[in-house]
Every structure is written in C-alpha cells, then in structure tokens.
Amino acid sequence: MTNYLYQEQNWQSQLSDLITDPRELLEVLQLAPEQLLSGAILASKQFKLRVPRAFVGKMQTGNPLDPLLLQVLPHHLELEEHPGFVTDPLGEEQANQQPGVLHKYKSRFLLTLTGACAVHCRYCFRRHFPYQENLPKNEDWINIKQYLESQPDINEVILSGGDPLTLSNQKLKTWIERLESVPHLKFLRIHSRVPIVIPNRVDEELLSMLKNSRLRIILVVHSNHASELDDFTCTRLNQLVQHQITVLNQAVLLNGVNNSAQVLVDLSYRLFDAGVMPYYLHVLDKVKGAHHFDLASDHINEIYTEVLASLPGYLVPKLVREIAGEKNKTPLFGVSTFLS
Ligand SMILES: *Cc1c(COP(=O)(O)O)cnc(C)c1O
Ligand code: SF4
C-alpha cells in the first residue's frame, strides 16, 4: 500500500486514531469483508482489534494472508478451546504481588507502567492479563524504591507492558529520573513494539532523553517479519542506534507469519541494515486463543536448523521458551547436544 501520510503525522495523533473496527480494516485493505468479517467481529469481543494506520500501511492490499495482517486481525479460530492453552500461561498473576512489578529473574526487575499497547497482537500472552487494576501510581514509587534498594542484585529495570512507549515523554522522564536515583541500577531496558508500528514515536525529545540518561539504555523492539521494516522504520531505528542506544529485536515464531527459515533470515538481515541486533526468537506461549499460531516442535527444529546454517552467528536470534517458575528464559536448541 502507498501510505506515506504517517511519516508526517505526529505520533500522538496516530496513537489516538487507531483502527479498531474490523470492517474498516478490511475495507482499507480492499478485502471482501464477508470472508473474514463475522469471525473478526466475534473474536474482537474477547480481545479488541487495535492497529495503527502506519502498520496497516505496510500490509499488502487484497491479501488476506498478509503476514502483518494475520498478527492483528481477530479470527474465529481464537474462539476454539484447546487443551493446554490457558489464560495465564506464565503464572504471572501469582508472581505479581506489588502493583505493576515482577521480580522473577535475579538481576532484572520488571516494571509495568501502562497496560495499553498501540497494537493488539493476537498471539500475545497478555491478552487475558488484568493490568488495569494493577499499575503503580506515583505514590507507589516509595515502596518500589525501597524494594530496589533492598535488592543489590538487581542492576537492570525493564519497562514492559503494555507498551511503555505509549506513555508521554514527560511521564517516561519522571520514571527514568526516579530510577536514576537508585545508585546500584546500571541498565534501563525498554520493551516496546511502538517504534515498529508507529515509527514517528522515535522523536527528538525521546532520543535526547534516552541519550542523556545516566543509565545505559537498551531498547528491545518486537518485529516478526521484514515487511514490518520499511525504509522509514529502519531510519528511525537507526537514529536510536546513533544516539548510543543498544537496539535489539525479539520475535515470536508464528504459524502463517514467519514459519520459514527464509523469512527469518530476511528479518535478521533487515534488522542488521537498521543497526538492530536479533535477540530472541520466542516459541509461542500457550495462551488461550492463540492455538492457530502454534507449530509442532519438529517443524520448529527444522526451521531453526536451517536458520543456523544460513546466518552468521551474530545474526541468529536465540530460540527460547518462557517456562513458568524458571529462573531465566529456557534456551531450546543445542543444550542437550552440549550436555551429552
Ligand atoms: C523475559 C523477562 C525478563 C528479561 O529476561 P532476559 O532474558 O534478560 O531478556 C525479566 N523478567 C521477566 C519477568 C521476564 O519475563
Ligand atoms: S505489543 Fe507486545 S504486549 Fe502489546 S499486544 Fe503486542 S505482543 Fe502483546
């Protein structure tokens, strides 16, 4: 699609003008609504459609199997029940004691400042997570600070979500300054899909705020397919790199979207063009409603073996699964060979 409007429009307007109606999305893409519409309307009742126009602009019109569309269009298959696919696959409801914080991994502390995302990814493990009740308020900072100070092993705070880059620069600044005041923190990590779906979010103010922080900043973006990375998006990602921010990518292995070695190889090279290093390739979390994105382990092994053979080691994302209760993400490839 040719849609260059989004390169001009500021990110705040783009964020307040998302497509949320399945009928509109299908019309914009010139897809015959009756094929997909009824399922989309039903499935969107459980987890709403939400997608920025800039992201839709990267989709192919007339292609109901477009890999970007499949990630965001609600589908009737989401309504099927499948054994093992549950609402809280990672057991986060239990782990979550204080509002908005999660300390599962030794050196890293997860802080959720917003439950909102710019895009709703249909495979997301958070599609059933009750954030709104559980976000830290300004007055909670005192408790969070005390906790961080009592845990000298924590050297990194991760802003996750929801998506922290849906917050205003002012709000982000307030939290970054708070974190900077904890002496033993060294790293601030931001997990966000916004630079991919609304590249204009990477504005001057954000760049200079991150560049000037005392904390070393790592931005982990989330892109699953090279088509998400058009020239404009890559330019914005590269500006982050130019401002001394380490930019990494995590992807999720998704049936119908990127379940081919060639697609993953193209993604890695495209990221590298933008100065972004591949980090994780996640196996799907078994969340209710996402079964149709799942892949058999044999198929995963086959794809990943080919990825390993095709890319230089530094462009191979680590294949991992998150297992509830484990002390880190679990690597899925090569460990058994190494141990035997
Ligand atoms: C994924 C995750 C992290 C970060 O793990 P890394 O392996 O360092 O990327 C931290 N805390 C929680 C709860 C996580 O799920
Ligand atoms: S942007 Fe991230 S947290 Fe938000 S719906 Fe997509 S995968 Fe989930």
mmCIF file of C-alpha atoms and ligand atoms in Angstrom:
data_model
loop_
_atom_site.group_PDB
_atom_site.id
_atom_site.type_symbol
_atom_site.label_atom_id
_atom_site.label_comp_id
_atom_site.label_asym_id
_atom_site.label_seq_id
_atom_site.Cartn_x
_atom_site.Cartn_y
_atom_site.Cartn_z
ATOM 1 C CA MET A 1 0.000 0.000 0.000
ATOM 2 C CA THR A 2 1.178 3.503 -0.621
ATOM 3 C CA ASN A 3 0.536 5.400 2.557
ATOM 4 C CA TYR A 4 3.179 7.970 3.313
ATOM 5 C CA LEU A 5 0.922 10.143 5.411
ATOM 6 C CA TYR A 6 2.169 8.525 8.592
ATOM 7 C CA GLN A 7 5.665 9.801 8.016
ATOM 8 C CA GLU A 8 4.372 13.340 8.537
ATOM 9 C CA GLN A 9 1.772 12.914 11.255
ATOM 10 C CA ASN A 10 2.939 13.148 14.865
ATOM 11 C CA TRP A 11 2.821 10.008 16.931
ATOM 12 C CA GLN A 12 0.258 11.280 19.427
ATOM 13 C CA SER A 13 -2.346 11.766 16.691
ATOM 14 C CA GLN A 14 -1.511 8.392 15.227
ATOM 15 C CA LEU A 15 -1.970 6.770 18.606
ATOM 16 C CA SER A 16 -5.369 8.368 19.055
ATOM 17 C CA ASP A 17 -6.514 7.390 15.553
ATOM 18 C CA LEU A 18 -6.054 3.620 15.585
ATOM 19 C CA ILE A 19 -8.158 1.258 13.534
ATOM 20 C CA THR A 20 -10.398 -0.649 15.949
ATOM 21 C CA ASP A 21 -13.245 -1.679 13.673
ATOM 22 C CA PRO A 22 -12.674 -4.931 11.710
ATOM 23 C CA ARG A 23 -14.892 -3.661 8.918
ATOM 24 C CA GLU A 24 -12.707 -0.591 8.416
ATOM 25 C CA LEU A 25 -9.505 -2.632 8.434
ATOM 26 C CA LEU A 26 -10.818 -4.988 5.777
ATOM 27 C CA GLU A 27 -12.104 -2.106 3.676
ATOM 28 C CA VAL A 28 -8.801 -0.248 3.801
ATOM 29 C CA LEU A 29 -7.088 -3.413 2.602
ATOM 30 C CA GLN A 30 -9.719 -3.971 -0.089
ATOM 31 C CA LEU A 31 -10.616 -7.363 1.250
ATOM 32 C CA ALA A 32 -14.070 -8.820 0.697
ATOM 33 C CA PRO A 33 -15.457 -8.389 4.204
ATOM 34 C CA GLU A 34 -17.820 -11.373 4.281
ATOM 35 C CA GLN A 35 -14.855 -13.806 4.120
ATOM 36 C CA LEU A 36 -13.396 -12.681 7.391
ATOM 37 C CA LEU A 37 -15.646 -10.134 8.949
ATOM 38 C CA SER A 38 -18.023 -12.233 11.024
ATOM 39 C CA GLY A 39 -15.178 -14.138 12.717
ATOM 40 C CA ALA A 40 -13.269 -10.918 13.293
ATOM 41 C CA ILE A 41 -16.239 -9.259 14.967
ATOM 42 C CA LEU A 42 -16.813 -12.219 17.271
ATOM 43 C CA ALA A 43 -13.159 -12.657 18.221
ATOM 44 C CA SER A 44 -12.661 -8.942 18.778
ATOM 45 C CA LYS A 45 -15.171 -9.107 21.624
ATOM 46 C CA GLN A 46 -12.622 -11.058 23.674
ATOM 47 C CA PHE A 47 -9.581 -9.002 22.714
ATOM 48 C CA LYS A 48 -10.237 -5.856 20.733
ATOM 49 C CA LEU A 49 -8.808 -5.085 17.344
ATOM 50 C CA ARG A 50 -6.263 -2.300 17.677
ATOM 51 C CA VAL A 51 -3.786 -1.348 14.977
ATOM 52 C CA PRO A 52 -2.073 1.887 13.912
ATOM 53 C CA ARG A 53 -2.626 3.048 10.348
ATOM 54 C CA ALA A 54 1.128 3.246 9.838
ATOM 55 C CA PHE A 55 1.349 -0.504 10.404
ATOM 56 C CA VAL A 56 -1.616 -1.199 8.122
ATOM 57 C CA GLY A 57 0.216 0.878 5.530
ATOM 58 C CA LYS A 58 2.894 -1.814 5.385
ATOM 59 C CA MET A 59 0.379 -4.540 4.527
ATOM 60 C CA GLN A 60 -0.384 -5.734 1.028
ATOM 61 C CA THR A 61 -3.865 -4.820 -0.186
ATOM 62 C CA GLY A 62 -6.064 -7.671 -1.312
ATOM 63 C CA ASN A 63 -4.022 -10.319 0.519
ATOM 64 C CA PRO A 64 -5.975 -11.996 3.319
ATOM 65 C CA LEU A 65 -2.830 -13.968 4.244
ATOM 66 C CA ASP A 66 -0.550 -10.970 4.590
ATOM 67 C CA PRO A 67 1.832 -11.825 7.455
ATOM 68 C CA LEU A 68 1.283 -8.453 9.135
ATOM 69 C CA LEU A 69 -2.484 -8.669 8.841
ATOM 70 C CA LEU A 70 -2.545 -12.156 10.383
ATOM 71 C CA GLN A 71 -0.879 -10.772 13.510
ATOM 72 C CA VAL A 72 -3.630 -8.237 14.173
ATOM 73 C CA LEU A 73 -6.896 -9.345 12.562
ATOM 74 C CA PRO A 74 -9.164 -11.155 15.041
ATOM 75 C CA HIS A 75 -10.036 -14.622 13.779
ATOM 76 C CA HIS A 76 -12.811 -17.062 14.593
ATOM 77 C CA LEU A 77 -10.210 -19.752 15.393
ATOM 78 C CA GLU A 78 -9.361 -17.742 18.526
ATOM 79 C CA LEU A 79 -12.675 -18.825 19.992
ATOM 80 C CA GLU A 80 -11.785 -22.529 19.925
ATOM 81 C CA GLU A 81 -10.804 -24.247 23.157
ATOM 82 C CA HIS A 82 -7.618 -26.325 23.100
ATOM 83 C CA PRO A 83 -6.202 -28.368 25.961
ATOM 84 C CA GLY A 84 -3.110 -26.728 27.412
ATOM 85 C CA PHE A 85 -3.926 -23.262 26.063
ATOM 86 C CA VAL A 86 -4.830 -21.198 29.101
ATOM 87 C CA THR A 87 -5.446 -17.595 30.106
ATOM 88 C CA ASP A 88 -2.276 -17.155 32.214
ATOM 89 C CA PRO A 89 0.382 -19.453 30.686
ATOM 90 C CA LEU A 90 3.249 -17.867 32.623
ATOM 91 C CA GLY A 91 1.609 -17.821 36.028
ATOM 92 C CA GLU A 92 2.145 -14.078 36.297
ATOM 93 C CA GLU A 93 -0.992 -13.491 38.295
ATOM 94 C CA GLN A 94 0.596 -15.349 41.182
ATOM 95 C CA ALA A 95 4.021 -13.769 40.841
ATOM 96 C CA ASN A 96 2.550 -10.290 40.821
ATOM 97 C CA GLN A 97 2.389 -9.037 44.398
ATOM 98 C CA GLN A 98 3.032 -5.285 44.325
ATOM 99 C CA PRO A 99 1.235 -3.174 41.707
ATOM 100 C CA GLY A 100 2.963 -3.330 38.337
ATOM 101 C CA VAL A 101 6.169 -5.062 39.370
ATOM 102 C CA LEU A 102 7.531 -8.520 38.701
ATOM 103 C CA HIS A 103 10.826 -9.811 40.079
ATOM 104 C CA LYS A 104 11.290 -13.320 38.747
ATOM 105 C CA TYR A 105 14.832 -13.106 37.381
ATOM 106 C CA LYS A 106 17.768 -12.431 39.676
ATOM 107 C CA SER A 107 19.311 -9.268 38.235
ATOM 108 C CA ARG A 108 16.304 -7.914 36.395
ATOM 109 C CA PHE A 109 13.197 -6.231 37.685
ATOM 110 C CA LEU A 110 10.133 -5.752 35.510
ATOM 111 C CA LEU A 111 8.076 -2.605 35.900
ATOM 112 C CA THR A 112 4.749 -2.163 34.119
ATOM 113 C CA LEU A 113 3.720 1.475 33.853
ATOM 114 C CA THR A 114 0.817 1.038 31.491
ATOM 115 C CA GLY A 115 -1.469 -1.743 30.351
ATOM 116 C CA ALA A 116 -2.033 -0.094 26.996
ATOM 117 C CA CYS A 117 -0.444 -1.140 23.726
ATOM 118 C CA ALA A 118 -0.507 0.645 20.379
ATOM 119 C CA VAL A 119 -1.300 -2.634 18.672
ATOM 120 C CA HIS A 120 -3.067 -5.751 19.826
ATOM 121 C CA CYS A 121 -1.131 -8.798 18.706
ATOM 122 C CA ARG A 122 -3.465 -11.756 18.570
ATOM 123 C CA TYR A 123 -0.862 -14.205 19.927
ATOM 124 C CA CYS A 124 0.022 -12.067 22.941
ATOM 125 C CA PHE A 125 0.244 -13.930 26.251
ATOM 126 C CA ARG A 126 -1.086 -10.810 27.932
ATOM 127 C CA ARG A 127 -4.400 -10.863 26.102
ATOM 128 C CA HIS A 128 -6.160 -12.006 29.281
ATOM 129 C CA PHE A 129 -3.978 -10.313 31.872
ATOM 130 C CA PRO A 130 -5.818 -7.917 34.188
ATOM 131 C CA TYR A 131 -3.440 -4.967 34.148
ATOM 132 C CA GLN A 132 -5.709 -2.065 34.706
ATOM 133 C CA GLU A 133 -6.228 -2.996 38.334
ATOM 134 C CA ASN A 134 -2.575 -3.382 38.903
ATOM 135 C CA LEU A 135 -0.481 -0.419 37.829
ATOM 136 C CA PRO A 136 1.883 1.537 40.073
ATOM 137 C CA LYS A 137 0.777 5.049 40.929
ATOM 138 C CA ASN A 138 3.103 7.891 41.755
ATOM 139 C CA GLU A 139 2.770 7.184 45.460
ATOM 140 C CA ASP A 140 3.835 3.559 44.919
ATOM 141 C CA TRP A 141 7.309 4.751 43.937
ATOM 142 C CA ILE A 142 8.377 4.977 47.573
ATOM 143 C CA ASN A 143 7.705 1.263 48.054
ATOM 144 C CA ILE A 144 9.276 0.287 44.756
ATOM 145 C CA LYS A 145 12.370 2.316 45.600
ATOM 146 C CA GLN A 146 12.679 0.694 49.000
ATOM 147 C CA TYR A 147 12.385 -2.703 47.391
ATOM 148 C CA LEU A 148 15.030 -1.926 44.753
ATOM 149 C CA GLU A 149 17.358 -0.623 47.451
ATOM 150 C CA SER A 150 16.933 -3.816 49.435
ATOM 151 C CA GLN A 151 17.933 -5.939 46.400
ATOM 152 C CA PRO A 152 21.550 -5.191 45.446
ATOM 153 C CA ASP A 153 21.492 -7.982 42.842
ATOM 154 C CA ILE A 154 19.107 -6.004 40.671
ATOM 155 C CA ASN A 155 21.141 -3.958 38.203
ATOM 156 C CA GLU A 156 18.555 -3.600 35.474
ATOM 157 C CA VAL A 157 14.985 -2.386 35.400
ATOM 158 C CA ILE A 158 12.853 -3.413 32.453
ATOM 159 C CA LEU A 159 9.929 -1.253 31.454
ATOM 160 C CA SER A 160 7.462 -3.620 29.912
ATOM 161 C CA GLY A 161 3.780 -3.643 29.474
ATOM 162 C CA GLY A 162 1.538 -2.998 27.969
ATOM 163 C CA ASP A 163 3.879 -0.849 25.973
ATOM 164 C CA PRO A 164 5.872 1.829 27.816
ATOM 165 C CA LEU A 165 6.345 3.912 24.664
ATOM 166 C CA THR A 166 2.622 4.632 24.561
ATOM 167 C CA LEU A 167 3.353 6.928 27.534
ATOM 168 C CA SER A 168 4.178 10.588 27.044
ATOM 169 C CA ASN A 169 7.815 11.662 27.114
ATOM 170 C CA GLN A 170 7.027 13.619 30.273
ATOM 171 C CA LYS A 171 5.759 10.575 32.116
ATOM 172 C CA LEU A 172 8.664 8.465 30.927
ATOM 173 C CA LYS A 173 11.057 11.154 32.059
ATOM 174 C CA THR A 174 9.579 11.160 35.542
ATOM 175 C CA TRP A 175 10.089 7.403 35.900
ATOM 176 C CA ILE A 176 13.550 7.408 34.344
ATOM 177 C CA GLU A 177 14.648 10.090 36.795
ATOM 178 C CA ARG A 178 13.264 8.052 39.670
ATOM 179 C CA LEU A 179 15.185 5.004 38.543
ATOM 180 C CA GLU A 180 18.342 7.035 38.037
ATOM 181 C CA SER A 181 18.186 7.916 41.717
ATOM 182 C CA VAL A 182 18.801 4.299 42.736
ATOM 183 C CA PRO A 183 22.607 4.132 42.765
ATOM 184 C CA HIS A 184 23.177 0.450 42.019
ATOM 185 C CA LEU A 185 20.955 0.392 38.913
ATOM 186 C CA LYS A 186 23.065 0.377 35.755
ATOM 187 C CA PHE A 187 20.754 -0.548 32.931
ATOM 188 C CA LEU A 188 17.343 0.504 31.819
ATOM 189 C CA ARG A 189 15.652 -1.716 29.332
ATOM 190 C CA ILE A 190 12.540 -0.722 27.405
ATOM 191 C CA HIS A 191 10.454 -3.377 25.694
ATOM 192 C CA SER A 192 8.323 -1.794 23.008
ATOM 193 C CA ARG A 193 6.621 -2.520 19.746
ATOM 194 C CA VAL A 194 5.717 1.114 19.132
ATOM 195 C CA PRO A 195 8.820 2.025 17.047
ATOM 196 C CA ILE A 196 7.735 -0.710 14.601
ATOM 197 C CA VAL A 197 4.048 0.169 14.404
ATOM 198 C CA ILE A 198 4.357 3.979 14.795
ATOM 199 C CA PRO A 199 7.956 4.827 13.812
ATOM 200 C CA ASN A 200 7.348 8.527 14.497
ATOM 201 C CA ARG A 201 7.297 7.670 18.217
ATOM 202 C CA VAL A 202 11.059 7.936 17.942
ATOM 203 C CA ASP A 203 11.042 11.709 18.189
ATOM 204 C CA GLU A 204 13.791 14.194 19.074
ATOM 205 C CA GLU A 205 12.666 14.513 22.647
ATOM 206 C CA LEU A 206 12.758 10.770 23.250
ATOM 207 C CA LEU A 207 16.143 10.444 21.579
ATOM 208 C CA SER A 208 17.775 13.126 23.669
ATOM 209 C CA MET A 209 16.141 11.955 26.897
ATOM 210 C CA LEU A 210 17.472 8.423 26.401
ATOM 211 C CA LYS A 211 20.852 9.586 25.235
ATOM 212 C CA ASN A 212 21.327 11.802 28.262
ATOM 213 C CA SER A 213 20.329 9.295 30.906
ATOM 214 C CA ARG A 214 22.945 8.130 33.371
ATOM 215 C CA LEU A 215 21.573 4.626 32.799
ATOM 216 C CA ARG A 216 22.707 2.542 29.888
ATOM 217 C CA ILE A 217 19.608 2.176 27.690
ATOM 218 C CA ILE A 218 18.634 -0.986 25.867
ATOM 219 C CA LEU A 219 15.572 -0.844 23.658
ATOM 220 C CA VAL A 220 14.118 -4.209 22.710
ATOM 221 C CA VAL A 221 11.726 -3.816 19.809
ATOM 222 C CA HIS A 222 9.417 -6.505 18.524
ATOM 223 C CA SER A 223 9.235 -7.277 14.837
ATOM 224 C CA ASN A 224 8.304 -10.619 13.340
ATOM 225 C CA HIS A 225 8.714 -10.056 9.618
ATOM 226 C CA ALA A 226 10.937 -7.987 7.332
ATOM 227 C CA SER A 227 7.857 -6.354 5.776
ATOM 228 C CA GLU A 228 7.365 -4.509 9.071
ATOM 229 C CA LEU A 229 10.709 -2.801 8.471
ATOM 230 C CA ASP A 230 10.260 -0.397 5.593
ATOM 231 C CA ASP A 231 12.893 2.269 4.912
ATOM 232 C CA PHE A 232 11.198 4.853 7.087
ATOM 233 C CA THR A 233 11.008 2.496 10.072
ATOM 234 C CA CYS A 234 14.645 1.468 9.620
ATOM 235 C CA THR A 235 15.729 5.109 9.540
ATOM 236 C CA ARG A 236 14.020 5.758 12.860
ATOM 237 C CA LEU A 237 15.507 2.633 14.435
ATOM 238 C CA ASN A 238 18.902 3.675 13.230
ATOM 239 C CA GLN A 239 18.535 7.078 14.866
ATOM 240 C CA LEU A 240 18.263 5.302 18.198
ATOM 241 C CA VAL A 241 21.497 3.484 17.462
ATOM 242 C CA GLN A 242 23.120 6.802 16.526
ATOM 243 C CA HIS A 243 22.141 8.087 19.959
ATOM 244 C CA GLN A 244 24.126 5.340 21.739
ATOM 245 C CA ILE A 245 21.083 3.216 22.482
ATOM 246 C CA THR A 246 21.507 -0.526 22.115
ATOM 247 C CA VAL A 247 18.626 -1.754 19.978
ATOM 248 C CA LEU A 248 17.698 -5.435 19.968
ATOM 249 C CA ASN A 249 14.778 -7.297 18.437
ATOM 250 C CA GLN A 250 12.629 -10.056 19.761
ATOM 251 C CA ALA A 251 10.327 -12.025 17.517
ATOM 252 C CA VAL A 252 7.773 -14.734 18.099
ATOM 253 C CA LEU A 253 7.713 -17.780 15.861
ATOM 254 C CA LEU A 254 4.193 -17.803 14.408
ATOM 255 C CA ASN A 255 2.472 -20.216 12.100
ATOM 256 C CA GLY A 256 1.426 -18.404 8.923
ATOM 257 C CA VAL A 257 3.561 -15.364 9.692
ATOM 258 C CA ASN A 258 7.222 -16.331 9.861
ATOM 259 C CA ASN A 259 7.401 -20.115 9.983
ATOM 260 C CA SER A 260 10.064 -20.369 7.310
ATOM 261 C CA ALA A 261 13.827 -20.141 7.513
ATOM 262 C CA GLN A 262 13.933 -17.714 4.594
ATOM 263 C CA VAL A 263 11.539 -15.286 6.278
ATOM 264 C CA LEU A 264 13.614 -15.363 9.473
ATOM 265 C CA VAL A 265 16.873 -14.922 7.572
ATOM 266 C CA ASP A 266 15.427 -11.919 5.719
ATOM 267 C CA LEU A 267 14.252 -10.487 9.037
ATOM 268 C CA SER A 268 17.704 -10.748 10.604
ATOM 269 C CA TYR A 269 19.435 -9.087 7.658
ATOM 270 C CA ARG A 270 16.846 -6.345 7.511
ATOM 271 C CA LEU A 271 17.264 -5.639 11.226
ATOM 272 C CA PHE A 272 21.005 -5.524 10.800
ATOM 273 C CA ASP A 273 20.597 -2.998 7.962
ATOM 274 C CA ALA A 274 18.949 -0.762 10.544
ATOM 275 C CA GLY A 275 21.657 -1.412 13.136
ATOM 276 C CA VAL A 276 19.404 -3.649 15.242
ATOM 277 C CA MET A 277 20.673 -6.983 16.586
ATOM 278 C CA PRO A 278 18.400 -10.044 16.718
ATOM 279 C CA TYR A 279 17.966 -11.120 20.332
ATOM 280 C CA TYR A 280 15.255 -13.688 20.995
ATOM 281 C CA LEU A 281 13.059 -15.880 18.857
ATOM 282 C CA HIS A 282 10.288 -16.918 21.213
ATOM 283 C CA VAL A 283 8.318 -20.069 20.888
ATOM 284 C CA LEU A 284 4.638 -19.216 21.282
ATOM 285 C CA ASP A 285 3.292 -19.057 24.818
ATOM 286 C CA LYS A 286 0.331 -21.373 25.080
ATOM 287 C CA VAL A 287 -2.259 -18.721 25.633
ATOM 288 C CA LYS A 288 -5.946 -19.358 25.073
ATOM 289 C CA GLY A 289 -6.955 -18.088 21.632
ATOM 290 C CA ALA A 290 -3.525 -18.442 20.011
ATOM 291 C CA HIS A 291 -3.555 -22.137 19.126
ATOM 292 C CA HIS A 292 -3.681 -21.481 15.377
ATOM 293 C CA PHE A 293 -0.261 -19.773 15.588
ATOM 294 C CA ASP A 294 1.331 -22.817 17.205
ATOM 295 C CA LEU A 295 3.920 -25.011 15.470
ATOM 296 C CA ALA A 296 4.960 -28.612 16.088
ATOM 297 C CA SER A 297 8.400 -28.971 17.697
ATOM 298 C CA ASP A 298 9.705 -30.953 14.708
ATOM 299 C CA HIS A 299 8.795 -28.095 12.428
ATOM 300 C CA ILE A 300 10.451 -25.592 14.785
ATOM 301 C CA ASN A 301 13.641 -27.662 14.877
ATOM 302 C CA GLU A 302 13.703 -27.934 11.112
ATOM 303 C CA ILE A 303 13.286 -24.181 10.640
ATOM 304 C CA TYR A 304 15.833 -23.246 13.283
ATOM 305 C CA THR A 305 18.432 -25.718 11.995
ATOM 306 C CA GLU A 306 18.196 -24.055 8.615
ATOM 307 C CA VAL A 307 18.407 -20.570 10.156
ATOM 308 C CA LEU A 308 21.593 -21.612 11.978
ATOM 309 C CA ALA A 309 23.088 -22.881 8.747
ATOM 310 C CA SER A 310 22.177 -19.750 6.801
ATOM 311 C CA LEU A 311 23.166 -16.838 9.021
ATOM 312 C CA PRO A 312 26.386 -15.669 10.620
ATOM 313 C CA GLY A 313 26.238 -16.480 14.332
ATOM 314 C CA TYR A 314 25.777 -12.854 15.333
ATOM 315 C CA LEU A 315 22.524 -12.626 13.385
ATOM 316 C CA VAL A 316 20.951 -15.777 14.820
ATOM 317 C CA PRO A 317 18.297 -14.976 17.436
ATOM 318 C CA LYS A 318 18.285 -17.275 20.476
ATOM 319 C CA LEU A 319 15.401 -19.688 20.338
ATOM 320 C CA VAL A 320 13.744 -19.645 23.765
ATOM 321 C CA ARG A 321 10.637 -20.536 25.650
ATOM 322 C CA GLU A 322 9.442 -18.979 28.851
ATOM 323 C CA ILE A 323 8.535 -21.653 31.360
ATOM 324 C CA ALA A 324 6.554 -20.630 34.436
ATOM 325 C CA GLY A 325 8.748 -20.759 37.532
ATOM 326 C CA GLU A 326 12.115 -20.979 35.709
ATOM 327 C CA LYS A 327 14.902 -18.557 36.656
ATOM 328 C CA ASN A 328 15.511 -17.423 33.089
ATOM 329 C CA LYS A 329 14.189 -17.915 29.580
ATOM 330 C CA THR A 330 14.849 -21.506 28.593
ATOM 331 C CA PRO A 331 17.085 -21.995 25.542
ATOM 332 C CA LEU A 332 15.642 -24.604 23.226
ATOM 333 C CA PHE A 333 18.437 -25.536 20.922
ATOM 334 C CA GLY A 334 21.810 -27.156 21.288
ATOM 335 C CA VAL A 335 21.719 -27.626 25.052
ATOM 336 C CA SER A 336 21.158 -31.370 25.007
ATOM 337 C CA THR A 337 23.942 -31.798 22.450
ATOM 338 C CA PHE A 338 26.249 -29.785 24.647
ATOM 339 C CA LEU A 339 25.450 -31.798 27.753
ATOM 340 C CA SER A 340 25.788 -35.243 26.189
HETATM 341 C C1 LIG B 1 11.740 -12.026 29.947
HETATM 342 C C2 LIG B 1 11.761 -11.488 31.284
HETATM 343 C C3 LIG B 1 12.850 -10.752 31.752
HETATM 344 C C4 LIG B 1 14.053 -10.463 30.889
HETATM 345 O O1 LIG B 1 14.742 -11.603 30.579
HETATM 346 P P1 LIG B 1 16.026 -11.514 29.648
HETATM 347 O O2 LIG B 1 16.370 -12.940 29.419
HETATM 348 O O3 LIG B 1 17.063 -10.770 30.371
HETATM 349 O O4 LIG B 1 15.603 -10.813 28.398
HETATM 350 C C5 LIG B 1 12.819 -10.280 33.040
HETATM 351 N N1 LIG B 1 11.791 -10.528 33.877
HETATM 352 C C6 LIG B 1 10.731 -11.249 33.465
HETATM 353 C C7 LIG B 1 9.621 -11.498 34.417
HETATM 354 C C8 LIG B 1 10.670 -11.742 32.163
HETATM 355 O O5 LIG B 1 9.612 -12.445 31.752
HETATM 356 S S1 SF4 B 2 2.685 -5.011 21.656
HETATM 357 FE FE1 SF4 B 2 3.601 -6.633 22.921
HETATM 358 S S2 SF4 B 2 2.449 -6.589 24.848
HETATM 359 FE FE2 SF4 B 2 1.248 -5.413 23.330
HETATM 360 S S3 SF4 B 2 -0.181 -6.902 22.436
HETATM 361 FE FE3 SF4 B 2 1.643 -6.897 21.113
HETATM 362 S S4 SF4 B 2 2.935 -8.541 21.912
HETATM 363 FE FE4 SF4 B 2 1.409 -8.044 23.492
#
